[in-house]
Amino acid sequence: MSSKLHNQFKIVLLGEGCVGKTSCVLRYVQNDFNNRHLSTLQASFLRKTVQVGNESVNLAIWDTAGQERFHALGPIYYRDSDGAVLVYDITDEDSFQKVQNWVKELRKMLGNDICLALAGNKIDLENKRIIGKHQAENYARSVGAKHFNTSAKQNKGIEEMFHCLAEDILAKKSRDLKTAGRSTGISIIDDSQVEKKSGCCQ
């Protein structure tokens, strides 16, 4: 059997206050939801290990504060991130505009080194939606991100979003490793190739 590599990826959640960042991560990690608003002060940290294909992936998820006074601390938390979840409230135009500012900052600081997922949260309030689905999806596509419609309250889209982001990060790391191998002249082979070769020699 092929050995399972243990990958550690850092994911940061960004977005305005009250958009549901904490609710999303608590639903994902602990399958828990609290109807009361939970304000994050500076940042909190949660960890979850998931299976992505044949790989065991350890996600270190940083939930950052959305209040304006904490925005200057953002770079401290996303500096070494492999992925980012940018959360906005589908009923709040300003929260969607602020997400676009975060994306610009992330791309400016980290370029394509970070994988992005946009979460249009609170789809349980669909009847109050202001941000159109196509509008959000087109924007996400324009910045190389994937868009997800989520509801922490109803547990919709959360698992899929984090899993897809982990897949994207893993795929990017694999591509980067192969690129590094080609540039140094070192051949990168995975366990499946080793097994096939060893099987032919038996």
mmCIF file of C-alpha atoms in Angstrom, residues 5-201:
data_model
loop_
_atom_site.group_PDB
_atom_site.id
_atom_site.type_symbol
_atom_site.label_atom_id
_atom_site.label_comp_id
_atom_site.label_asym_id
_atom_site.label_seq_id
_atom_site.Cartn_x
_atom_site.Cartn_y
_atom_site.Cartn_z
ATOM 1 C CA LEU A 5 1.783 11.867 3.331
ATOM 2 C CA HIS A 6 0.809 14.202 6.146
ATOM 3 C CA ASN A 7 0.487 17.728 4.760
ATOM 4 C CA GLN A 8 0.050 20.795 6.931
ATOM 5 C CA PHE A 9 -1.714 23.749 5.346
ATOM 6 C CA LYS A 10 -2.544 27.120 6.843
ATOM 7 C CA ILE A 11 -5.918 28.637 5.925
ATOM 8 C CA VAL A 12 -7.026 32.110 6.971
ATOM 9 C CA LEU A 13 -10.617 33.404 7.088
ATOM 10 C CA LEU A 14 -11.106 37.049 6.141
ATOM 11 C CA GLY A 15 -14.175 39.271 5.924
ATOM 12 C CA GLU A 16 -16.161 41.915 7.737
ATOM 13 C CA GLY A 17 -17.633 41.495 11.206
ATOM 14 C CA CYS A 18 -21.013 39.709 11.400
ATOM 15 C CA VAL A 19 -20.676 37.905 8.040
ATOM 16 C CA GLY A 20 -20.404 34.528 9.760
ATOM 17 C CA LYS A 21 -16.709 33.612 9.584
ATOM 18 C CA THR A 22 -16.649 32.082 13.052
ATOM 19 C CA SER A 23 -19.925 30.264 12.438
ATOM 20 C CA CYS A 24 -18.516 28.759 9.226
ATOM 21 C CA VAL A 25 -15.355 27.438 10.832
ATOM 22 C CA LEU A 26 -17.161 26.120 13.935
ATOM 23 C CA ARG A 27 -19.665 24.330 11.714
ATOM 24 C CA TYR A 28 -16.825 22.795 9.703
ATOM 25 C CA VAL A 29 -14.519 21.781 12.556
ATOM 26 C CA GLN A 30 -17.003 20.993 15.342
ATOM 27 C CA ASN A 31 -20.321 20.682 13.442
ATOM 28 C CA ASP A 32 -21.690 23.286 15.823
ATOM 29 C CA PHE A 33 -23.803 26.418 15.320
ATOM 30 C CA ASN A 34 -24.687 29.171 17.765
ATOM 31 C CA ASN A 35 -27.520 31.579 16.915
ATOM 32 C CA ARG A 36 -25.905 34.304 18.995
ATOM 33 C CA HIS A 37 -23.358 36.534 17.258
ATOM 34 C CA LEU A 38 -19.825 35.537 18.226
ATOM 35 C CA SER A 39 -17.322 38.373 17.916
ATOM 36 C CA THR A 40 -13.755 37.263 17.292
ATOM 37 C CA LEU A 41 -11.125 39.364 19.053
ATOM 38 C CA GLN A 42 -7.989 39.503 16.904
ATOM 39 C CA ALA A 43 -7.882 35.823 15.857
ATOM 40 C CA SER A 44 -8.700 32.298 16.945
ATOM 41 C CA PHE A 45 -7.148 29.048 15.772
ATOM 42 C CA LEU A 46 -8.698 25.659 15.017
ATOM 43 C CA ARG A 47 -7.314 22.508 13.487
ATOM 44 C CA LYS A 48 -8.876 19.705 11.466
ATOM 45 C CA THR A 49 -7.391 16.657 9.746
ATOM 46 C CA VAL A 50 -9.132 15.522 6.562
ATOM 47 C CA GLN A 51 -8.579 12.979 3.826
ATOM 48 C CA VAL A 52 -8.026 14.344 0.320
ATOM 49 C CA GLY A 53 -7.644 11.444 -2.067
ATOM 50 C CA ASN A 54 -4.815 9.309 -0.684
ATOM 51 C CA GLU A 55 -3.398 12.180 1.338
ATOM 52 C CA SER A 56 -3.935 13.022 5.005
ATOM 53 C CA VAL A 57 -4.175 16.796 5.273
ATOM 54 C CA ASN A 58 -3.893 18.819 8.480
ATOM 55 C CA LEU A 59 -5.670 22.164 8.174
ATOM 56 C CA ALA A 60 -4.660 24.945 10.545
ATOM 57 C CA ILE A 61 -7.553 27.417 10.256
ATOM 58 C CA TRP A 62 -7.169 30.995 11.484
ATOM 59 C CA ASP A 63 -10.403 32.884 12.097
ATOM 60 C CA THR A 64 -9.637 36.618 12.083
ATOM 61 C CA ALA A 65 -11.572 39.526 13.574
ATOM 62 C CA GLY A 66 -13.670 41.493 11.104
ATOM 63 C CA GLN A 67 -13.902 44.777 12.992
ATOM 64 C CA GLU A 68 -12.198 47.701 11.282
ATOM 65 C CA ARG A 69 -9.807 48.304 14.178
ATOM 66 C CA PHE A 70 -8.270 44.862 13.663
ATOM 67 C CA HIS A 71 -7.694 45.136 9.904
ATOM 68 C CA ALA A 72 -4.103 46.304 10.309
ATOM 69 C CA LEU A 73 -3.337 42.948 11.951
ATOM 70 C CA GLY A 74 -4.409 41.041 8.837
ATOM 71 C CA PRO A 75 -0.920 40.604 7.332
ATOM 72 C CA ILE A 76 0.290 38.993 10.554
ATOM 73 C CA TYR A 77 -2.205 36.163 10.125
ATOM 74 C CA TYR A 78 -2.235 35.609 6.375
ATOM 75 C CA ARG A 79 1.504 36.067 5.741
ATOM 76 C CA ASP A 80 2.340 32.342 5.472
ATOM 77 C CA SER A 81 -1.102 31.097 4.450
ATOM 78 C CA ASP A 82 -1.570 28.434 1.795
ATOM 79 C CA GLY A 83 -5.233 29.282 1.339
ATOM 80 C CA ALA A 84 -7.813 31.892 2.257
ATOM 81 C CA VAL A 85 -11.588 31.802 2.678
ATOM 82 C CA LEU A 86 -13.094 35.238 2.060
ATOM 83 C CA VAL A 87 -16.558 35.448 3.562
ATOM 84 C CA TYR A 88 -19.296 37.958 2.737
ATOM 85 C CA ASP A 89 -22.966 38.202 3.658
ATOM 86 C CA ILE A 90 -25.235 37.837 0.611
ATOM 87 C CA THR A 91 -27.568 40.446 2.152
ATOM 88 C CA ASP A 92 -24.816 43.040 2.682
ATOM 89 C CA GLU A 93 -23.340 44.933 -0.286
ATOM 90 C CA ASP A 94 -20.568 46.492 1.801
ATOM 91 C CA SER A 95 -19.295 43.096 2.973
ATOM 92 C CA PHE A 96 -18.905 42.015 -0.673
ATOM 93 C CA GLN A 97 -16.974 45.190 -1.504
ATOM 94 C CA LYS A 98 -14.670 44.633 1.474
ATOM 95 C CA VAL A 99 -13.969 41.061 0.333
ATOM 96 C CA GLN A 100 -12.756 42.488 -2.976
ATOM 97 C CA ASN A 101 -10.342 44.725 -1.055
ATOM 98 C CA TRP A 102 -9.010 41.696 0.825
ATOM 99 C CA VAL A 103 -8.488 39.825 -2.446
ATOM 100 C CA LYS A 104 -6.509 42.735 -3.899
ATOM 101 C CA GLU A 105 -4.331 42.812 -0.801
ATOM 102 C CA LEU A 106 -3.751 39.053 -0.798
ATOM 103 C CA ARG A 107 -2.839 38.990 -4.479
ATOM 104 C CA LYS A 108 -0.541 41.984 -4.010
ATOM 105 C CA MET A 109 1.247 40.419 -1.035
ATOM 106 C CA LEU A 110 1.227 36.723 -1.988
ATOM 107 C CA GLY A 111 0.468 36.622 -5.719
ATOM 108 C CA ASN A 112 -0.589 33.168 -6.862
ATOM 109 C CA ASP A 113 1.107 31.488 -3.905
ATOM 110 C CA ILE A 114 -2.247 31.441 -2.109
ATOM 111 C CA CYS A 115 -5.433 29.597 -3.169
ATOM 112 C CA LEU A 116 -8.666 31.506 -2.688
ATOM 113 C CA ALA A 117 -12.265 30.536 -1.950
ATOM 114 C CA LEU A 118 -15.115 33.055 -1.745
ATOM 115 C CA ALA A 119 -18.049 32.217 0.500
ATOM 116 C CA GLY A 120 -21.408 33.905 -0.096
ATOM 117 C CA ASN A 121 -22.717 33.142 3.380
ATOM 118 C CA LYS A 122 -26.214 33.200 4.917
ATOM 119 C CA ILE A 123 -28.073 31.639 1.977
ATOM 120 C CA ASP A 124 -30.724 30.769 4.564
ATOM 121 C CA LEU A 125 -31.677 34.443 4.032
ATOM 122 C CA GLU A 126 -32.087 33.969 0.260
ATOM 123 C CA ASN A 127 -35.211 36.119 0.196
ATOM 124 C CA LYS A 128 -33.073 39.065 1.363
ATOM 125 C CA ARG A 129 -30.221 38.462 -1.101
ATOM 126 C CA ILE A 130 -28.573 41.574 -2.550
ATOM 127 C CA ILE A 131 -25.446 40.085 -4.116
ATOM 128 C CA GLY A 132 -26.436 38.138 -7.225
ATOM 129 C CA LYS A 133 -25.010 34.640 -7.676
ATOM 130 C CA HIS A 134 -23.705 35.324 -11.191
ATOM 131 C CA GLN A 135 -22.171 38.596 -10.081
ATOM 132 C CA ALA A 136 -20.232 36.864 -7.315
ATOM 133 C CA GLU A 137 -19.243 33.881 -9.451
ATOM 134 C CA ASN A 138 -17.988 36.113 -12.266
ATOM 135 C CA TYR A 139 -15.941 38.161 -9.827
ATOM 136 C CA ALA A 140 -14.442 35.040 -8.233
ATOM 137 C CA ARG A 141 -13.500 33.684 -11.657
ATOM 138 C CA SER A 142 -11.828 36.996 -12.569
ATOM 139 C CA VAL A 143 -9.447 36.737 -9.602
ATOM 140 C CA GLY A 144 -8.708 33.028 -9.901
ATOM 141 C CA ALA A 145 -10.887 32.019 -6.962
ATOM 142 C CA LYS A 146 -13.726 29.527 -6.526
ATOM 143 C CA HIS A 147 -17.099 30.695 -5.261
ATOM 144 C CA PHE A 148 -19.369 28.826 -2.852
ATOM 145 C CA ASN A 149 -22.864 29.576 -1.552
ATOM 146 C CA THR A 150 -22.898 28.700 2.132
ATOM 147 C CA SER A 151 -25.048 28.657 5.237
ATOM 148 C CA ALA A 152 -23.436 27.866 8.559
ATOM 149 C CA LYS A 153 -26.897 27.791 10.111
ATOM 150 C CA GLN A 154 -28.221 25.148 7.714
ATOM 151 C CA ASN A 155 -24.841 23.467 7.204
ATOM 152 C CA LYS A 156 -24.847 24.032 3.454
ATOM 153 C CA GLY A 157 -21.739 24.344 1.295
ATOM 154 C CA ILE A 158 -19.290 24.514 4.217
ATOM 155 C CA GLU A 159 -17.778 21.027 3.960
ATOM 156 C CA GLU A 160 -17.560 21.239 0.181
ATOM 157 C CA MET A 161 -15.823 24.622 0.315
ATOM 158 C CA PHE A 162 -13.065 23.616 2.720
ATOM 159 C CA HIS A 163 -12.555 20.279 0.970
ATOM 160 C CA CYS A 164 -12.225 21.929 -2.463
ATOM 161 C CA LEU A 165 -9.804 24.485 -1.060
ATOM 162 C CA ALA A 166 -7.685 21.714 0.473
ATOM 163 C CA GLU A 167 -7.713 19.919 -2.903
ATOM 164 C CA ASP A 168 -6.582 23.092 -4.687
ATOM 165 C CA ILE A 169 -3.767 23.682 -2.198
ATOM 166 C CA LEU A 170 -2.611 20.065 -2.443
ATOM 167 C CA ALA A 171 -2.639 20.197 -6.252
ATOM 168 C CA LYS A 172 -0.689 23.462 -6.227
ATOM 169 C CA LYS A 173 1.923 22.037 -3.841
ATOM 170 C CA SER A 174 2.306 19.021 -6.116
ATOM 171 C CA ARG A 175 2.786 21.237 -9.188
ATOM 172 C CA ASP A 176 5.296 23.402 -7.332
ATOM 173 C CA LEU A 177 7.249 20.319 -6.253
ATOM 174 C CA LYS A 178 7.436 19.002 -9.814
ATOM 175 C CA THR A 179 8.466 22.420 -11.113
ATOM 176 C CA ALA A 180 11.201 22.628 -8.488
ATOM 177 C CA GLY A 181 12.340 19.128 -9.448
ATOM 178 C CA ARG A 182 12.626 20.045 -13.126
ATOM 179 C CA SER A 183 14.581 23.206 -12.373
ATOM 180 C CA THR A 184 17.113 21.300 -10.271
ATOM 181 C CA GLY A 185 17.239 18.251 -12.522
ATOM 182 C CA ILE A 186 15.851 16.025 -9.752
ATOM 183 C CA SER A 187 13.192 13.511 -10.756
ATOM 184 C CA ILE A 188 10.093 13.554 -8.560
ATOM 185 C CA ILE A 189 8.320 10.187 -8.393
ATOM 186 C CA ASP A 190 5.394 9.289 -6.185
ATOM 187 C CA ASP A 191 4.669 6.081 -4.310
ATOM 188 C CA SER A 192 2.418 4.670 -7.037
ATOM 189 C CA GLN A 193 5.263 4.842 -9.538
ATOM 190 C CA VAL A 194 7.589 3.095 -7.098
ATOM 191 C CA GLU A 195 5.054 0.343 -6.570
ATOM 192 C CA LYS A 196 4.592 -0.198 -10.295
ATOM 193 C CA LYS A 197 8.337 -0.406 -10.837
ATOM 194 C CA SER A 198 8.857 -2.777 -7.957
ATOM 195 C CA GLY A 199 6.023 -4.965 -9.222
ATOM 196 C CA CYS A 200 7.671 -5.361 -12.626
ATOM 197 C CA CYS A 201 10.865 -6.641 -11.047
#
